[in-house]
PDB file of C-alpha atoms in Angstrom:
ATOM      1  CA  GLN A   1     106.112 127.963 139.204  1.00  0.00           C
ATOM      2  CA  VAL A   2     103.079 126.129 140.577  1.00  0.00           C
ATOM      3  CA  GLN A   3     101.415 123.559 138.327  1.00  0.00           C
ATOM      4  CA  LEU A   4      97.819 122.630 139.068  1.00  0.00           C
ATOM      5  CA  VAL A   5      95.591 119.613 138.427  1.00  0.00           C
ATOM      6  CA  GLU A   6      91.891 119.891 139.243  1.00  0.00           C
ATOM      7  CA  SER A   7      89.674 116.844 139.743  1.00  0.00           C
ATOM      8  CA  GLY A   8      86.418 115.708 141.311  1.00  0.00           C
ATOM      9  CA  GLY A   9      83.901 117.183 138.914  1.00  0.00           C
ATOM     10  CA  GLY A  10      80.960 115.303 137.456  1.00  0.00           C
ATOM     11  CA  LEU A  11      77.236 115.222 136.817  1.00  0.00           C
ATOM     12  CA  VAL A  12      74.988 115.675 139.840  1.00  0.00           C
ATOM     13  CA  GLN A  13      71.334 116.466 140.435  1.00  0.00           C
ATOM     14  CA  ALA A  14      70.270 119.775 141.928  1.00  0.00           C
ATOM     15  CA  GLY A  15      70.611 119.651 145.701  1.00  0.00           C
ATOM     16  CA  GLY A  16      73.512 117.230 145.527  1.00  0.00           C
ATOM     17  CA  SER A  17      77.152 117.611 146.556  1.00  0.00           C
ATOM     18  CA  LEU A  18      80.595 117.329 145.050  1.00  0.00           C
ATOM     19  CA  ARG A  19      84.094 117.785 146.410  1.00  0.00           C
ATOM     20  CA  LEU A  20      86.697 119.230 144.087  1.00  0.00           C
ATOM     21  CA  SER A  21      90.437 118.847 144.590  1.00  0.00           C
ATOM     22  CA  CYS A  22      93.311 120.869 143.250  1.00  0.00           C
ATOM     23  CA  ALA A  23      96.718 119.213 143.473  1.00  0.00           C
ATOM     24  CA  ALA A  24      99.649 121.585 143.152  1.00  0.00           C
ATOM     25  CA  SER A  25     103.278 120.892 142.428  1.00  0.00           C
ATOM     26  CA  GLY A  26     106.101 123.003 143.765  1.00  0.00           C
ATOM     27  CA  ARG A  27     107.615 123.570 147.154  1.00  0.00           C
ATOM     28  CA  THR A  28     106.177 127.086 147.414  1.00  0.00           C
ATOM     29  CA  PHE A  29     102.505 126.017 147.421  1.00  0.00           C
ATOM     30  CA  SER A  30     102.051 126.757 151.115  1.00  0.00           C
ATOM     31  CA  SER A  31     103.302 130.319 150.561  1.00  0.00           C
ATOM     32  CA  TYR A  32     100.329 131.303 148.414  1.00  0.00           C
ATOM     33  CA  ALA A  33      96.738 132.164 149.036  1.00  0.00           C
ATOM     34  CA  MET A  34      94.677 130.003 146.679  1.00  0.00           C
ATOM     35  CA  GLY A  35      91.411 130.551 144.906  1.00  0.00           C
ATOM     36  CA  TRP A  36      88.733 128.662 143.036  1.00  0.00           C
ATOM     37  CA  PHE A  37      87.224 130.124 139.883  1.00  0.00           C
ATOM     38  CA  ARG A  38      84.605 128.889 137.441  1.00  0.00           C
ATOM     39  CA  GLN A  39      83.593 129.509 133.865  1.00  0.00           C
ATOM     40  CA  PRO A  40      79.940 128.817 133.062  1.00  0.00           C
ATOM     41  CA  PRO A  41      79.057 127.951 129.449  1.00  0.00           C
ATOM     42  CA  GLY A  42      79.314 131.023 127.243  1.00  0.00           C
ATOM     43  CA  LYS A  43      80.354 133.299 130.099  1.00  0.00           C
ATOM     44  CA  GLU A  44      83.488 134.864 131.558  1.00  0.00           C
ATOM     45  CA  ARG A  45      85.517 133.133 134.242  1.00  0.00           C
ATOM     46  CA  GLU A  46      84.446 134.284 137.705  1.00  0.00           C
ATOM     47  CA  PHE A  47      85.768 134.160 141.247  1.00  0.00           C
ATOM     48  CA  VAL A  48      84.246 131.570 143.604  1.00  0.00           C
ATOM     49  CA  ALA A  49      86.300 131.385 146.805  1.00  0.00           C
ATOM     50  CA  ARG A  50      89.718 132.041 148.262  1.00  0.00           C
ATOM     51  CA  ILE A  51      91.754 130.799 151.221  1.00  0.00           C
ATOM     52  CA  SER A  52      94.808 132.278 152.895  1.00  0.00           C
ATOM     53  CA  TRP A  53      98.166 130.498 152.866  1.00  0.00           C
ATOM     54  CA  SER A  54      97.553 129.188 156.397  1.00  0.00           C
ATOM     55  CA  GLY A  55      93.924 128.266 155.819  1.00  0.00           C
ATOM     56  CA  GLY A  56      92.835 130.612 158.564  1.00  0.00           C
ATOM     57  CA  ASN A  57      90.953 133.064 156.376  1.00  0.00           C
ATOM     58  CA  THR A  58      88.399 132.346 153.693  1.00  0.00           C
ATOM     59  CA  TYR A  59      86.188 134.478 151.461  1.00  0.00           C
ATOM     60  CA  TYR A  60      83.331 133.547 149.126  1.00  0.00           C
ATOM     61  CA  ALA A  61      81.377 135.000 146.264  1.00  0.00           C
ATOM     62  CA  ASP A  62      77.851 135.858 147.347  1.00  0.00           C
ATOM     63  CA  SER A  63      76.453 133.287 144.918  1.00  0.00           C
ATOM     64  CA  VAL A  64      78.072 130.372 146.797  1.00  0.00           C
ATOM     65  CA  LYS A  65      78.248 131.663 150.363  1.00  0.00           C
ATOM     66  CA  GLY A  66      76.747 129.180 152.817  1.00  0.00           C
ATOM     67  CA  ARG A  67      76.841 126.335 150.264  1.00  0.00           C
ATOM     68  CA  PHE A  68      80.534 125.985 149.348  1.00  0.00           C
ATOM     69  CA  THR A  69      83.524 125.520 151.654  1.00  0.00           C
ATOM     70  CA  ILE A  70      87.145 126.005 150.635  1.00  0.00           C
ATOM     71  CA  SER A  71      89.926 124.288 152.574  1.00  0.00           C
ATOM     72  CA  ARG A  72      93.531 123.271 152.096  1.00  0.00           C
ATOM     73  CA  ASP A  73      96.066 120.708 153.246  1.00  0.00           C
ATOM     74  CA  ASN A  74      99.555 122.136 152.849  1.00  0.00           C
ATOM     75  CA  ALA A  75     101.155 118.809 153.702  1.00  0.00           C
ATOM     76  CA  LYS A  76      99.448 117.357 150.619  1.00  0.00           C
ATOM     77  CA  ASN A  77      99.798 120.477 148.453  1.00  0.00           C
ATOM     78  CA  THR A  78      96.060 120.311 147.855  1.00  0.00           C
ATOM     79  CA  VAL A  79      93.149 122.744 147.948  1.00  0.00           C
ATOM     80  CA  TYR A  80      89.554 121.529 148.172  1.00  0.00           C
ATOM     81  CA  LEU A  81      86.142 122.918 147.365  1.00  0.00           C
ATOM     82  CA  GLN A  82      83.217 121.204 149.065  1.00  0.00           C
ATOM     83  CA  MET A  83      80.063 122.087 147.166  1.00  0.00           C
ATOM     84  CA  ASN A  84      76.681 121.402 148.759  1.00  0.00           C
ATOM     85  CA  SER A  85      73.111 122.257 147.751  1.00  0.00           C
ATOM     86  CA  LEU A  86      74.214 122.510 144.141  1.00  0.00           C
ATOM     87  CA  LYS A  87      72.084 124.459 141.684  1.00  0.00           C
ATOM     88  CA  PRO A  88      71.915 124.292 137.874  1.00  0.00           C
ATOM     89  CA  GLU A  89      73.546 127.735 137.768  1.00  0.00           C
ATOM     90  CA  ASP A  90      76.657 126.198 139.387  1.00  0.00           C
ATOM     91  CA  THR A  91      77.287 124.341 136.125  1.00  0.00           C
ATOM     92  CA  ALA A  92      80.746 125.396 134.932  1.00  0.00           C
ATOM     93  CA  VAL A  93      84.344 124.355 134.475  1.00  0.00           C
ATOM     94  CA  TYR A  94      86.072 124.895 137.802  1.00  0.00           C
ATOM     95  CA  TYR A  95      89.693 126.006 138.132  1.00  0.00           C
ATOM     96  CA  CYS A  96      92.058 126.721 140.992  1.00  0.00           C
ATOM     97  CA  ALA A  97      94.875 129.241 140.984  1.00  0.00           C
ATOM     98  CA  PRO A  98      97.382 130.911 143.288  1.00  0.00           C
ATOM     99  CA  LEU A  99      96.460 134.497 144.104  1.00  0.00           C
ATOM    100  CA  VAL A 100      98.354 137.754 144.086  1.00  0.00           C
ATOM    101  CA  ALA A 101      98.974 138.600 147.745  1.00  0.00           C
ATOM    102  CA  GLY A 102      96.099 140.504 149.333  1.00  0.00           C
ATOM    103  CA  THR A 103      93.817 140.123 146.325  1.00  0.00           C
ATOM    104  CA  SER A 104      91.526 137.666 144.563  1.00  0.00           C
ATOM    105  CA  ARG A 105      93.522 138.034 141.340  1.00  0.00           C
ATOM    106  CA  PRO A 106      94.957 134.790 139.992  1.00  0.00           C
ATOM    107  CA  PHE A 107      98.398 134.500 138.473  1.00  0.00           C
ATOM    108  CA  GLY A 108     100.287 131.904 136.523  1.00  0.00           C
ATOM    109  CA  SER A 109      98.920 129.340 134.114  1.00  0.00           C
ATOM    110  CA  TRP A 110      95.505 127.734 134.443  1.00  0.00           C
ATOM    111  CA  GLY A 111      95.146 123.984 134.786  1.00  0.00           C
ATOM    112  CA  GLN A 112      92.777 121.962 132.629  1.00  0.00           C
ATOM    113  CA  GLY A 113      89.882 122.518 135.027  1.00  0.00           C
ATOM    114  CA  THR A 114      87.178 120.062 136.059  1.00  0.00           C
ATOM    115  CA  GLN A 115      83.646 120.079 134.657  1.00  0.00           C
ATOM    116  CA  VAL A 116      80.708 120.321 137.044  1.00  0.00           C
ATOM    117  CA  THR A 117      77.246 119.794 135.597  1.00  0.00           C
ATOM    118  CA  VAL A 118      74.159 120.188 137.778  1.00  0.00           C
ATOM    119  CA  SER A 119      70.894 118.902 136.338  1.00  0.00           C
ATOM    120  CA  SER A 120      67.514 120.271 137.386  1.00  0.00           C
TER     121      SER A 120
END
């Protein structure tokens, strides 16, 4: 089972940038596609981005396309989310998760997440 620790969140002004990291334990990390999700205050958790096991394919929610970039380093068992041109509506707790093959559906247990707050 993969265990996940997200980090890199914080408070930033609109238009600013943050880089989130997701460190995973387990030798099978490189076998999984990985995704980033977020849960805005008072709302359901939503999909943000996903990356294939090799890093060769990525896919983004329309709301972040062109502003966010997902990447991974399998040697470090880490997935990243570079967030640029941040908007107040990006405020949320951000989580990473392994994905069911061929889908954007997460499986396993969530980590503690990392809070991102964007001020206007």
